[in-house]
mmCIF file of C-alpha atoms in Angstrom:
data_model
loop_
_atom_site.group_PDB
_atom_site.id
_atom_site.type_symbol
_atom_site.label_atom_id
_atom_site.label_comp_id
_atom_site.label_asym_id
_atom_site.label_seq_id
_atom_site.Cartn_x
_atom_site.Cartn_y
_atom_site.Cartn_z
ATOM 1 C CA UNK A 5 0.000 0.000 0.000
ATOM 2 C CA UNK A 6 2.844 2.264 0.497
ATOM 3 C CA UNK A 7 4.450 1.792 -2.670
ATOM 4 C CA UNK A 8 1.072 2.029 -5.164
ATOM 5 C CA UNK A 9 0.523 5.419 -2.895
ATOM 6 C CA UNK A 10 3.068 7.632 -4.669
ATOM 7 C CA UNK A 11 2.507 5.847 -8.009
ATOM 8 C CA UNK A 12 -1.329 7.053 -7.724
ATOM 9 C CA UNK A 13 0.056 10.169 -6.717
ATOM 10 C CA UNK A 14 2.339 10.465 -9.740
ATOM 11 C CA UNK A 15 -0.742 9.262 -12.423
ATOM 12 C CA UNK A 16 -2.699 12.028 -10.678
ATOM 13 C CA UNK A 17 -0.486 14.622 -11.577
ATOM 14 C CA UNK A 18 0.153 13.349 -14.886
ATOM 15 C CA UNK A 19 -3.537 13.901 -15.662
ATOM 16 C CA UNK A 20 -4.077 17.187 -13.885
ATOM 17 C CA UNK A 21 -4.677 19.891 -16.468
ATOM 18 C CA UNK A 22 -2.225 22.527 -14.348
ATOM 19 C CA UNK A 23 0.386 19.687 -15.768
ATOM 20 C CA UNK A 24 0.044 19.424 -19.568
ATOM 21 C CA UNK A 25 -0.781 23.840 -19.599
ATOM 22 C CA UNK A 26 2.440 24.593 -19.468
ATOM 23 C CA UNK A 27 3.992 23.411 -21.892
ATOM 24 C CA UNK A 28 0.883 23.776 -24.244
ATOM 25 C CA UNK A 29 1.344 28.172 -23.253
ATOM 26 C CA UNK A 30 5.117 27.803 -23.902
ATOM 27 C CA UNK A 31 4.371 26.189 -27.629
ATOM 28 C CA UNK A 32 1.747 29.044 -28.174
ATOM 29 C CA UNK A 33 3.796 31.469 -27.306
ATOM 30 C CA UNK A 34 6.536 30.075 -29.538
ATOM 31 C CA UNK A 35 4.550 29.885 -32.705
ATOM 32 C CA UNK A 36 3.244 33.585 -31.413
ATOM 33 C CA UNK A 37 6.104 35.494 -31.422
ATOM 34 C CA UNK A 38 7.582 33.135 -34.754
ATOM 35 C CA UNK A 39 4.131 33.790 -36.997
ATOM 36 C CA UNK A 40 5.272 37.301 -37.824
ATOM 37 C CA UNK A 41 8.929 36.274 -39.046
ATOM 38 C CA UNK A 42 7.657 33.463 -40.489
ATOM 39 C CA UNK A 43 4.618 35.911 -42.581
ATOM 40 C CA UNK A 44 8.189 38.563 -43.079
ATOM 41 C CA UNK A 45 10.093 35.772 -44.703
ATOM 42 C CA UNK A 46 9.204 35.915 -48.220
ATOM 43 C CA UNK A 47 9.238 39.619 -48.458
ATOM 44 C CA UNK A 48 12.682 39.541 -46.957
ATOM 45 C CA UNK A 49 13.927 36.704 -49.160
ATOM 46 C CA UNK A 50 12.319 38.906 -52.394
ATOM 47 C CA UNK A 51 14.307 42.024 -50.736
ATOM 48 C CA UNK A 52 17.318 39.893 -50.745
ATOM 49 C CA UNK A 53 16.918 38.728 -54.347
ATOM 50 C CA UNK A 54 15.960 42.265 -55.661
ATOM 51 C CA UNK A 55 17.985 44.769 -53.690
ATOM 52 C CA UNK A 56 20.953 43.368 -51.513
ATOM 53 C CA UNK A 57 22.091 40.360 -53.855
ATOM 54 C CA UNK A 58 22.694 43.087 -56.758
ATOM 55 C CA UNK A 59 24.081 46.048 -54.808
ATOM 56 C CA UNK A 60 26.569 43.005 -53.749
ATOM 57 C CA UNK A 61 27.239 42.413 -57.061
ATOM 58 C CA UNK A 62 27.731 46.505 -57.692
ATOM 59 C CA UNK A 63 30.435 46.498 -55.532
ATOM 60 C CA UNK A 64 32.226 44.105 -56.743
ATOM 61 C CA UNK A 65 32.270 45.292 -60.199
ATOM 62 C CA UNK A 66 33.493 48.448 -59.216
ATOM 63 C CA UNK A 67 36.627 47.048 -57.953
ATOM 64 C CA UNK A 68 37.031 45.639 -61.149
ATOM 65 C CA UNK A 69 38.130 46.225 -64.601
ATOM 66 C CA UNK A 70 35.035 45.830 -66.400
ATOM 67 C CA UNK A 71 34.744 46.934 -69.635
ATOM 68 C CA UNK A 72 33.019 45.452 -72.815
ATOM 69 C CA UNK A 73 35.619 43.224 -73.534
ATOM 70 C CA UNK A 74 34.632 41.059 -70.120
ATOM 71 C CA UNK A 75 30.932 41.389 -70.439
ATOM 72 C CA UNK A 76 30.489 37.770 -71.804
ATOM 73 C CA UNK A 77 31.921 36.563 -68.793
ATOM 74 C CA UNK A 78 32.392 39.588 -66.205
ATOM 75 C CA UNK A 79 33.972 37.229 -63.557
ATOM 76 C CA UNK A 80 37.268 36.721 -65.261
ATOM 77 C CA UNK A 81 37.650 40.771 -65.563
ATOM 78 C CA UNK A 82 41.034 42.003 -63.962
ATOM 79 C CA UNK A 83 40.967 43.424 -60.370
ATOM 80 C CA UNK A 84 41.926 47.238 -60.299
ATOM 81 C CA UNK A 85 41.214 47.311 -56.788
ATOM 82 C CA UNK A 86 41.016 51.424 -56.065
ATOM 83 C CA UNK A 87 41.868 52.652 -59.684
ATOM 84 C CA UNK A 88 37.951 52.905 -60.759
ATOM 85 C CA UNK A 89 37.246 55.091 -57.285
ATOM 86 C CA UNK A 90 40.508 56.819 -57.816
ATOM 87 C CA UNK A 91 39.423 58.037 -61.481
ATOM 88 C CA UNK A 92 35.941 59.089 -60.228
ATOM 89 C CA UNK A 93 37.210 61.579 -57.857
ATOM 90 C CA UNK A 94 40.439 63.006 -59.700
ATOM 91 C CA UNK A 95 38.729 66.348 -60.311
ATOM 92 C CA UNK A 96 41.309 67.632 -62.447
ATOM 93 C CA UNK A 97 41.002 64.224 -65.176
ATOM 94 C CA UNK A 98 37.948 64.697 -67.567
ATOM 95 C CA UNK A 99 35.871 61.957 -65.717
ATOM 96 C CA UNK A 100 36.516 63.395 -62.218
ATOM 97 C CA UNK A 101 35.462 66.483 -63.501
ATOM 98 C CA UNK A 102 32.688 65.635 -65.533
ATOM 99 C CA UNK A 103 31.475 63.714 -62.042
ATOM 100 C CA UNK A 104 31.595 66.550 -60.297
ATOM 101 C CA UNK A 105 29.879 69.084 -62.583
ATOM 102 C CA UNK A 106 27.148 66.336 -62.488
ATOM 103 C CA UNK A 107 27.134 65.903 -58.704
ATOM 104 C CA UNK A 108 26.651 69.783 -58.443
ATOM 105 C CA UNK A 109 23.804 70.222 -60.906
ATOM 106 C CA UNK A 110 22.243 67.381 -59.071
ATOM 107 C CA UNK A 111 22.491 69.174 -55.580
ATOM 108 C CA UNK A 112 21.414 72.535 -57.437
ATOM 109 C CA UNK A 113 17.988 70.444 -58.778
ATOM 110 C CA UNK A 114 17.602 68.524 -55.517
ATOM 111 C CA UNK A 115 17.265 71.432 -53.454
ATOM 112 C CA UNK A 116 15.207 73.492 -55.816
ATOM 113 C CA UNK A 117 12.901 70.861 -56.368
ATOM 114 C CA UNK A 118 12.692 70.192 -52.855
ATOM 115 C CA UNK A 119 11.978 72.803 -52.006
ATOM 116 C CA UNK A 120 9.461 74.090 -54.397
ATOM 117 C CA UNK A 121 7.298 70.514 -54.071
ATOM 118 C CA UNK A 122 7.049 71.449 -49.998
ATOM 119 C CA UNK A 123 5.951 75.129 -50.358
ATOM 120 C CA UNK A 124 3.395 74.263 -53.278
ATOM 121 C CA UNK A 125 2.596 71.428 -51.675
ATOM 122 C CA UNK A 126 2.086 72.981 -47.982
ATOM 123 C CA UNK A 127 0.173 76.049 -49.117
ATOM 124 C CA UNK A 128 -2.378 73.505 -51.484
ATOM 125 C CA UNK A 129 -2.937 71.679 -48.360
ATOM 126 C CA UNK A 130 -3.511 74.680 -46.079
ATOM 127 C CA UNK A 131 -5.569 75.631 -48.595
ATOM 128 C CA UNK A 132 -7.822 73.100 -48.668
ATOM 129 C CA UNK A 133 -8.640 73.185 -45.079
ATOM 130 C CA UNK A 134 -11.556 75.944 -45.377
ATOM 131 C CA UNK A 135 -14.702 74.170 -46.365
ATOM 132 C CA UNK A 136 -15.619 75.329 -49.709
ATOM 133 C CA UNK A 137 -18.381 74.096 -52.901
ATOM 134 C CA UNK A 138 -16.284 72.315 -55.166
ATOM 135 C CA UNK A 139 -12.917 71.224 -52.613
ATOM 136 C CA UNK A 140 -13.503 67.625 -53.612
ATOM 137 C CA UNK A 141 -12.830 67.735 -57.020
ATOM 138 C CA UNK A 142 -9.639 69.913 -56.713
ATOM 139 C CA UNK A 143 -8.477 67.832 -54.004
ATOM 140 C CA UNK A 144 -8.253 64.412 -57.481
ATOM 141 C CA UNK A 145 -7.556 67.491 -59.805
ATOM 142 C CA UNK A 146 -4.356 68.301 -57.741
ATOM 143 C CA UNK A 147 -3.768 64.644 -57.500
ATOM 144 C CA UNK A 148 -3.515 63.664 -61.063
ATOM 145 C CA UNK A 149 0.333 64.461 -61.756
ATOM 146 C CA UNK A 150 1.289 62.451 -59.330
ATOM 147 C CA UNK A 151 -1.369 59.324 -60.350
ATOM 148 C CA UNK A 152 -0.063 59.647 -64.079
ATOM 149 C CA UNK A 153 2.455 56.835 -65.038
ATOM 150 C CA UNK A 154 6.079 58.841 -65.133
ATOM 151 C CA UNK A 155 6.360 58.206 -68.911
ATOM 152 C CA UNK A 156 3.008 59.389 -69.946
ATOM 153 C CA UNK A 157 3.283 62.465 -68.083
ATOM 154 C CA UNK A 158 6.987 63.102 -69.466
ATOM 155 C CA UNK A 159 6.623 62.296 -73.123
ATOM 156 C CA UNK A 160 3.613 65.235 -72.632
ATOM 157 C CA UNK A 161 6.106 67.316 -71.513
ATOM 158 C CA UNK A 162 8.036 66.900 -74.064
ATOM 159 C CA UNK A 163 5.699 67.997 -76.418
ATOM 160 C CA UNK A 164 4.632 70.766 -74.824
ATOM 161 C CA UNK A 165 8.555 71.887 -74.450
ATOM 162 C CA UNK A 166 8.603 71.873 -78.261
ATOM 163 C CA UNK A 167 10.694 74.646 -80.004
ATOM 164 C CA UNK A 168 8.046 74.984 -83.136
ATOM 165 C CA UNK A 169 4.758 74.348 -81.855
ATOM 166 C CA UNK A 170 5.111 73.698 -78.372
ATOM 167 C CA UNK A 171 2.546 74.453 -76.065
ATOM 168 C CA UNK A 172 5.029 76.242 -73.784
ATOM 169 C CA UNK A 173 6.601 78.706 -76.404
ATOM 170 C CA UNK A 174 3.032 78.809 -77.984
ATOM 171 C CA UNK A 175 1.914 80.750 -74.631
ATOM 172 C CA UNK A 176 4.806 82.579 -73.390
ATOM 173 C CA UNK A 177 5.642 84.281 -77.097
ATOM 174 C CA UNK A 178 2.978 84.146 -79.467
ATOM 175 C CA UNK A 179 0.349 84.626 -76.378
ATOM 176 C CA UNK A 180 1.834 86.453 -73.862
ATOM 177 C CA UNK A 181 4.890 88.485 -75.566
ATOM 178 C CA UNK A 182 7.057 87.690 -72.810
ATOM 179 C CA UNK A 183 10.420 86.155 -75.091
ATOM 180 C CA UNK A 184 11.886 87.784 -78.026
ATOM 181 C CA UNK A 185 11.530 84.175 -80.138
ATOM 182 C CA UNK A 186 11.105 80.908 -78.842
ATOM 183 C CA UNK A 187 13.042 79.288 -76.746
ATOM 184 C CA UNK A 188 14.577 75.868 -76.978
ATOM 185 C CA UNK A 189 13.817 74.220 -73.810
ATOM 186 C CA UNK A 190 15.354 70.749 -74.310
ATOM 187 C CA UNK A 191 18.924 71.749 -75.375
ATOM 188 C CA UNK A 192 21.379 74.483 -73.197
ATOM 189 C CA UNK A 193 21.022 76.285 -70.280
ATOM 190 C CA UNK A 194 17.418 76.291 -70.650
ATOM 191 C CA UNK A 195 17.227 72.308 -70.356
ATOM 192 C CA UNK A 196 17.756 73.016 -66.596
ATOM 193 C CA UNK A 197 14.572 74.940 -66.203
ATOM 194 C CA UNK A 198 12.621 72.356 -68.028
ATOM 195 C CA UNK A 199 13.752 69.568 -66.066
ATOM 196 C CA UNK A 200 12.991 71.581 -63.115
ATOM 197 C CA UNK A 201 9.273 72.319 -64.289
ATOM 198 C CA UNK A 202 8.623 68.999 -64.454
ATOM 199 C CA UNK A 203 10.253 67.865 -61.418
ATOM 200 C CA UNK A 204 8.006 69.843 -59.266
ATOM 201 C CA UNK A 205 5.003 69.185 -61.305
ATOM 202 C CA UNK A 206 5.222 65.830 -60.879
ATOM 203 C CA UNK A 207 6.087 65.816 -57.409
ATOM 204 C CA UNK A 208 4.658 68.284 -55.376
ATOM 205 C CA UNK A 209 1.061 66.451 -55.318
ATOM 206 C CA UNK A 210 2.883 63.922 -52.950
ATOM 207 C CA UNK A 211 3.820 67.121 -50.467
ATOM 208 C CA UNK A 212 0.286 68.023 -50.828
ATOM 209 C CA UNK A 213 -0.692 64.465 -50.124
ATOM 210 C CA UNK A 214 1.251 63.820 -46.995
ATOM 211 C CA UNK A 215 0.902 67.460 -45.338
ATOM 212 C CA UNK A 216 -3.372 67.483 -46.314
ATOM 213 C CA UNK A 217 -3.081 64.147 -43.839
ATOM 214 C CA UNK A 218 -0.733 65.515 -41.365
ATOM 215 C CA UNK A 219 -3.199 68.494 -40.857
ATOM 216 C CA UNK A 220 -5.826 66.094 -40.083
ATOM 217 C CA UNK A 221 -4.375 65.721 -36.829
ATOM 218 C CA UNK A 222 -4.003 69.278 -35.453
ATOM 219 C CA UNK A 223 -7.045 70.018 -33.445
ATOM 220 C CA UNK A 224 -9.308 72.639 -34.768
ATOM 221 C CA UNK A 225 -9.744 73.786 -30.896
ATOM 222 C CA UNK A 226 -6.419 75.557 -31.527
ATOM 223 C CA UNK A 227 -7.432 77.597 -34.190
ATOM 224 C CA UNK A 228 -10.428 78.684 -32.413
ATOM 225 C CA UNK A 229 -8.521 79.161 -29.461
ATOM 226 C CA UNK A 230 -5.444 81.229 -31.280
ATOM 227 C CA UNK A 231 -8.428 83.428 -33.677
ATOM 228 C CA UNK A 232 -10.148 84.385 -30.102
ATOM 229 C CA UNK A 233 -6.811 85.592 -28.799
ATOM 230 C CA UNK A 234 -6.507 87.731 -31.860
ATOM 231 C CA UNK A 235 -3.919 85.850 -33.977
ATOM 232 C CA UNK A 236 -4.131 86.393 -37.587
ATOM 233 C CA UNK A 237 -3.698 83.371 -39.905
ATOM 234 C CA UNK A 238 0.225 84.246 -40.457
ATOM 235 C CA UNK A 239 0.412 83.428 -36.981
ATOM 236 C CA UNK A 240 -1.287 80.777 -36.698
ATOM 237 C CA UNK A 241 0.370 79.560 -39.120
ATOM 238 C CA UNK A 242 3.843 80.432 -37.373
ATOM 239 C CA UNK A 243 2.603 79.189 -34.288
ATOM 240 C CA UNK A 244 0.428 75.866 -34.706
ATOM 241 C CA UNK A 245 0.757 74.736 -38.299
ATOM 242 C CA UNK A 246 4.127 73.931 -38.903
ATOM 243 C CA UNK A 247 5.121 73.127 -35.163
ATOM 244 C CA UNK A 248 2.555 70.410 -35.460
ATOM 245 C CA UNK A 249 3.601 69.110 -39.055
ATOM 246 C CA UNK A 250 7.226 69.189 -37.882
ATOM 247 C CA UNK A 251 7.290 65.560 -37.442
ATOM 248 C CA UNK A 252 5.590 64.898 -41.154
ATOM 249 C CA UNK A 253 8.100 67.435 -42.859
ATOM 250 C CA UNK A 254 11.028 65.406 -41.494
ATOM 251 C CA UNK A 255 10.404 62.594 -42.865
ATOM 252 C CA UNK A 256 8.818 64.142 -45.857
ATOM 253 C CA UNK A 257 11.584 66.365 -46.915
ATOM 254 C CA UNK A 258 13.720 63.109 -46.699
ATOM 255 C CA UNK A 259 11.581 61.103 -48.672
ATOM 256 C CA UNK A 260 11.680 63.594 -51.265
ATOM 257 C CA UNK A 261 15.415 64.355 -51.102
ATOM 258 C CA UNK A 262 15.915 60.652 -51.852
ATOM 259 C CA UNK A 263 13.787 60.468 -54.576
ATOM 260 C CA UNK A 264 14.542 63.688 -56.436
ATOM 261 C CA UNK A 265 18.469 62.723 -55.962
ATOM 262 C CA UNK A 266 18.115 58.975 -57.574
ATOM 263 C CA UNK A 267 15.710 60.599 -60.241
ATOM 264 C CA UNK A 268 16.349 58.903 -63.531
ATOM 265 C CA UNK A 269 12.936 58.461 -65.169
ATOM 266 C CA UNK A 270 12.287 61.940 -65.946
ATOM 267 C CA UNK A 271 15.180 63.422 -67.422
ATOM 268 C CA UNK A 272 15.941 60.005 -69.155
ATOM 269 C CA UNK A 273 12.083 60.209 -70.529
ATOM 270 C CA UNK A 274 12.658 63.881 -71.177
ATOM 271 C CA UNK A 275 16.300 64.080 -72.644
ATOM 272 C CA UNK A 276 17.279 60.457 -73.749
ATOM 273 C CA UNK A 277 20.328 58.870 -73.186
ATOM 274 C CA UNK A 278 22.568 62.030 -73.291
ATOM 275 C CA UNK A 279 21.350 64.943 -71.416
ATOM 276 C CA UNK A 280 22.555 68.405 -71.646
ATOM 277 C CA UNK A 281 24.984 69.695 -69.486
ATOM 278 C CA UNK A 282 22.668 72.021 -67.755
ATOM 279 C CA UNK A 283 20.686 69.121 -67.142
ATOM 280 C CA UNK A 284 23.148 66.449 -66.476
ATOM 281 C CA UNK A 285 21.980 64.525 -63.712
ATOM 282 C CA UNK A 286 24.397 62.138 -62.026
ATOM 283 C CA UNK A 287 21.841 59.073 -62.398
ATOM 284 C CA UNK A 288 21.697 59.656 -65.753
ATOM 285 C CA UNK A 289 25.726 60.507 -65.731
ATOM 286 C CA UNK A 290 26.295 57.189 -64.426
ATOM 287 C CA UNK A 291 23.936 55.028 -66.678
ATOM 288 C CA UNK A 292 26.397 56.911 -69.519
ATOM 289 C CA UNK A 293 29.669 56.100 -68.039
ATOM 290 C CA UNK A 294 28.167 52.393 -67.942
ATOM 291 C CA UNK A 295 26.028 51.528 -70.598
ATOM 292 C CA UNK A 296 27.367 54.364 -73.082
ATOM 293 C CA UNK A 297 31.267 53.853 -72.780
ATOM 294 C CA UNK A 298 30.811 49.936 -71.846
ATOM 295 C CA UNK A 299 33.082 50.987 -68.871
ATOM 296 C CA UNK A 300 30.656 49.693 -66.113
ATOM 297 C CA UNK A 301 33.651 49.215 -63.840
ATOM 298 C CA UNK A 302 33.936 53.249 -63.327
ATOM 299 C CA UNK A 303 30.118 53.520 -63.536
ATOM 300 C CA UNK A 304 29.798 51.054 -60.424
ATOM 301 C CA UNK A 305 32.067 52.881 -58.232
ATOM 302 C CA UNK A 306 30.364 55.630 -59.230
ATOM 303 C CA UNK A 307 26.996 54.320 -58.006
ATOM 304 C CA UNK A 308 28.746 53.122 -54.866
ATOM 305 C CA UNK A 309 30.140 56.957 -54.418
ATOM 306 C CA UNK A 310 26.776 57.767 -54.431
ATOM 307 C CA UNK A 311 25.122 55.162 -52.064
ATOM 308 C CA UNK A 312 28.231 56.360 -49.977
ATOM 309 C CA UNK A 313 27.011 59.936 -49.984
ATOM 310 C CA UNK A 314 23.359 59.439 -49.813
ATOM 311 C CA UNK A 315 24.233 57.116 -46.431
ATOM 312 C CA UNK A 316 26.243 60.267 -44.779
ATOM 313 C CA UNK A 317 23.236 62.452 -45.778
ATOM 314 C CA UNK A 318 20.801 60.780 -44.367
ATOM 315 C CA UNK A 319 22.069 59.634 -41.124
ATOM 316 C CA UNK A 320 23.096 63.364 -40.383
ATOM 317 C CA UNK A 321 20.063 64.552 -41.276
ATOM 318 C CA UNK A 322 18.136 61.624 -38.998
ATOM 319 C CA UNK A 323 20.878 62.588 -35.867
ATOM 320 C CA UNK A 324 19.722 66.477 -36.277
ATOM 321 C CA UNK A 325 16.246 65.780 -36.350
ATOM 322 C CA UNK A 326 16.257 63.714 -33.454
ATOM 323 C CA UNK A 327 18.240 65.849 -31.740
ATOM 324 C CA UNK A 328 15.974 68.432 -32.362
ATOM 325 C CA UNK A 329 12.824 66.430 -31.107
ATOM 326 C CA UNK A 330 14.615 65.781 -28.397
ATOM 327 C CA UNK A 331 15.029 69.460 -27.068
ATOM 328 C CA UNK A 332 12.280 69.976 -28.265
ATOM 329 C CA UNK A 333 10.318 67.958 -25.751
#
């Protein structure tokens, strides 16, 4: 009787619920916290394939000698090791320098367009905030440059930039009067402008976008408030506006800056494969130093000069905005 009493006493616990819940919570909790990574792995594996696997590849070929006699079979290509990076920033050399006066027109268009897609962008949205017959239908109306496929909207561009009958020279000199003759807008200094225009047609719908939803959020008690305290609309928009979209411009502005520098589509759809040097972009200077001159060995390190920069940029920018916030509060 002794012994079958702790046998009994073992069979009971066996079969107690309390017994076979634990590990039944720790499995649940396993497949719990492993469903999401498990639901992430194919987009990761996709990211992999699309994005990492060929920037991999990118780097190696810029430490390479790649030119069109290796394309067949780019692995047996010579290493130069730092000859291709040393070429792309010699300044005084014809590449170096051609880089450069690239880089700079890019900056030049990058903060312009920037710049101009936020205020148009910022004042559309503000704009829309008053109730008014009709706001719906400007609200898609201001959205359609930015819905249009990129080469669609270009290509229209282009015609419209036309030196004979272009819509553009069609309204500012036989219209308007305001040029002497018309203008070619797709060939010397003038190419700048154009690429501009369409820059900030095209992409100041997003700023609208993004700020319209970022207003959303700012209570309306604060206007009501600020109007009763006699503030004008200057300062309220000095004083609650753009304090409370600070957060959304931050990462706005970013998102733009990245885009507008990495641009190829539009000046590629609006020039072809050799832009003007007004208008020489250094996405579009690189896809010439690779696909144009079959040196893709120089137009990797190039990209990888670029990735470089656009790195420094945007962690500097992230550190002073969060230092900001962080005083801020």
């Amino acid at each position: 009787m002794t012994a079958t009493a702790p046998a009994a006493e073992a069979t009971v616990r066996k079969s107690s619920p309390g017994a076979a819940r634990g590990p039944r919570r720790r499995t649940g909790r396993i497949r719990r916290i492993g469903l999401p990574y498990l639901l992430l792995l194919p987009a990761l594996l996709l990211e992999l394939l699309v994005h990492l696997v060929p920037m991999v590849i990118g780097i190696v070929m810029s430490f390479k000698e790649l030119t069109q006699f290796y394309i067949r079979d780019w692995g047996t290509a010579p290493w130069a090791g730092f000859d291709n990076y040393s070429v792309s920033v010699d300044f005084d050399a014809p590449v170096g320098k051609a880089l450069l006066h690239s880089f700079l027109v890019t900056v030049a268009f990058t903060v312009l367009s920037v710049g101009l897609c936020w205020l148009i962008g910022t004042a559309a949205a503000v704009f829309m905030q008053d109730t008014f017959r009709g706001r719906g239908l400007l609200r898609a109306l201001f959205l359609v440059p930015y819905a249009l496929p990129v080469y669609a909207a270009v290509i229209t561009w282009v015609f419209m930039f036309q030196h004979d009958n272009g819509l553009v020279n069609h309204v500012l000199h036989d219209q308007l009067g305001l040029t002497d003759k018309p203008s070619f807008w797709l060939i010397g200094d003038n190419s700048f402008i154009a690429l501009l225009t369409v820059s900030v047609w095209k992409g100041w719908p997003f700023a609208f976008l993004i700020v319209m939803a970022g207003l959303q959020n700012i209570p309306r008690e604060l206007y009501e408030a600020a109007a009763l305290d006699g503030a004008g609309m200057v300062q309220q928009l000095r004083r609650i506006t753009l304090p409370s979209l600070r957060p959304v411009n931050q990462v706005l502005v970013l998102v733009l800056f990245l885009w507008t520098f990495n641009d190829f589509n539009t000046p590629y759809v609006l020039f072809g494969k050799s832009a003007p040097e007004a208008a020489d972009l250094i996405s579009v200077h690189i896809y010439q130093a690779s696909f144009v001159t079959w040196n893709f060995g120089t137009g990797s390190a190039m990209s990888v000069l670029l990735l470089l920069f656009l790195l420094v940029v945007t962690s500097v920018y992230l550190a002073f905005t969060s230092r900001g916030r962080r005083t801020a509060q």
